[in-house]
Amino acid sequence: KNQVEQSPQSLIILEGKNCTLQCNYTVSPFSNLRWYKQDTGRGPVSLTIMTFSENTKSNGRYTATLDADTKQSSLHITASQLSDSASYICVVSLSNSGYALNFGKGTSLLVTP
Amino acid sequence: DAGITQSPRHKVTETGTPVTLRCHQTENHRYMYWYRQDPGHGLRLIHYSYGVKDTDKGEVSDGYSVSRSKTEDFLLTLESATSSQTSVYFCAIRANNEQFFGPGTRLTVL
């Protein structure tokens, strides 16, 4: 059973609009949470990484939030651009895993003109 | 791309044939990983390496073997390819507490 669940599975928004992607996890003990962006035909690229003590991290128009108590994270994209069309993957790392990562299935975002 | 290349980028092969995928890095990182990515699944770890000749299994290691005889190269071998191994394979390295991924290899087993 996947311990990292993402919603929605897919999303279509108009260029210039904002959107929020969700990630719920049951992984424990928790070390850090990452958001990756994966363009079609490319490898994932890291957007943000947060430890359990951080509750927000920004990278340009991308802002990730983390609530370690409820085990929820969100990725907010502001003023979307066509180039934001991609899959966004939530990844949780265990603190005693030797660096094993638990990957969500991703949210596929399409930004249309 | 953190100096990671994968070869080949695309391969079509037949069931039962051996296949070797290569991951090459230029920055001397100690940890390297092989993942597969399939529709309906998150990325899943196949094998990883924590140094030359030091490797360990991930969650989906059956049917795969790896070798690392040099720091810069991490090879993934399918001894006898099956259709269930049709997938996109990603190599990754670990640097500064992050994982950086290669461009991927799309493998089709007919």
PDB file of C-alpha atoms in Angstrom, chain B residues 22-25 28-30 32 49 51-53 67-75:
ATOM      1  CA  ARG B  22      24.096   2.169 -18.046  1.00  0.00           C
ATOM      2  CA  CYS B  23      24.132   5.162 -15.725  1.00  0.00           C
ATOM      3  CA  HIS B  24      27.150   7.438 -15.815  1.00  0.00           C
ATOM      4  CA  GLN B  25      27.944  10.339 -13.490  1.00  0.00           C
ATOM      5  CA  ASN B  28      32.153  11.260  -8.075  1.00  0.00           C
ATOM      6  CA  HIS B  29      29.045  10.842  -5.915  1.00  0.00           C
ATOM      7  CA  ARG B  30      29.047   7.832  -3.634  1.00  0.00           C
ATOM      8  CA  MET B  32      23.605   5.853  -6.960  1.00  0.00           C
ATOM      9  CA  SER B  49      24.801   1.450  -4.494  1.00  0.00           C
ATOM     10  CA  GLY B  51      30.180   2.688  -3.167  1.00  0.00           C
ATOM     11  CA  VAL B  52      32.263   0.681  -5.605  1.00  0.00           C
ATOM     12  CA  LYS B  53      31.184  -2.964  -5.396  1.00  0.00           C
ATOM     13  CA  SER B  67      27.139  -3.818 -10.765  1.00  0.00           C
ATOM     14  CA  ARG B  68      29.376  -0.931  -9.852  1.00  0.00           C
ATOM     15  CA  SER B  69      33.016  -1.511 -10.679  1.00  0.00           C
ATOM     16  CA  LYS B  70      33.829   2.208 -10.956  1.00  0.00           C
ATOM     17  CA  THR B  71      32.489   5.191  -9.028  1.00  0.00           C
ATOM     18  CA  GLU B  72      31.131   6.805 -12.156  1.00  0.00           C
ATOM     19  CA  ASP B  73      29.196   3.857 -13.616  1.00  0.00           C
ATOM     20  CA  PHE B  74      26.211   1.942 -12.256  1.00  0.00           C
ATOM     21  CA  LEU B  75      24.879  -0.813 -14.494  1.00  0.00           C
TER      22      LEU B  75
END
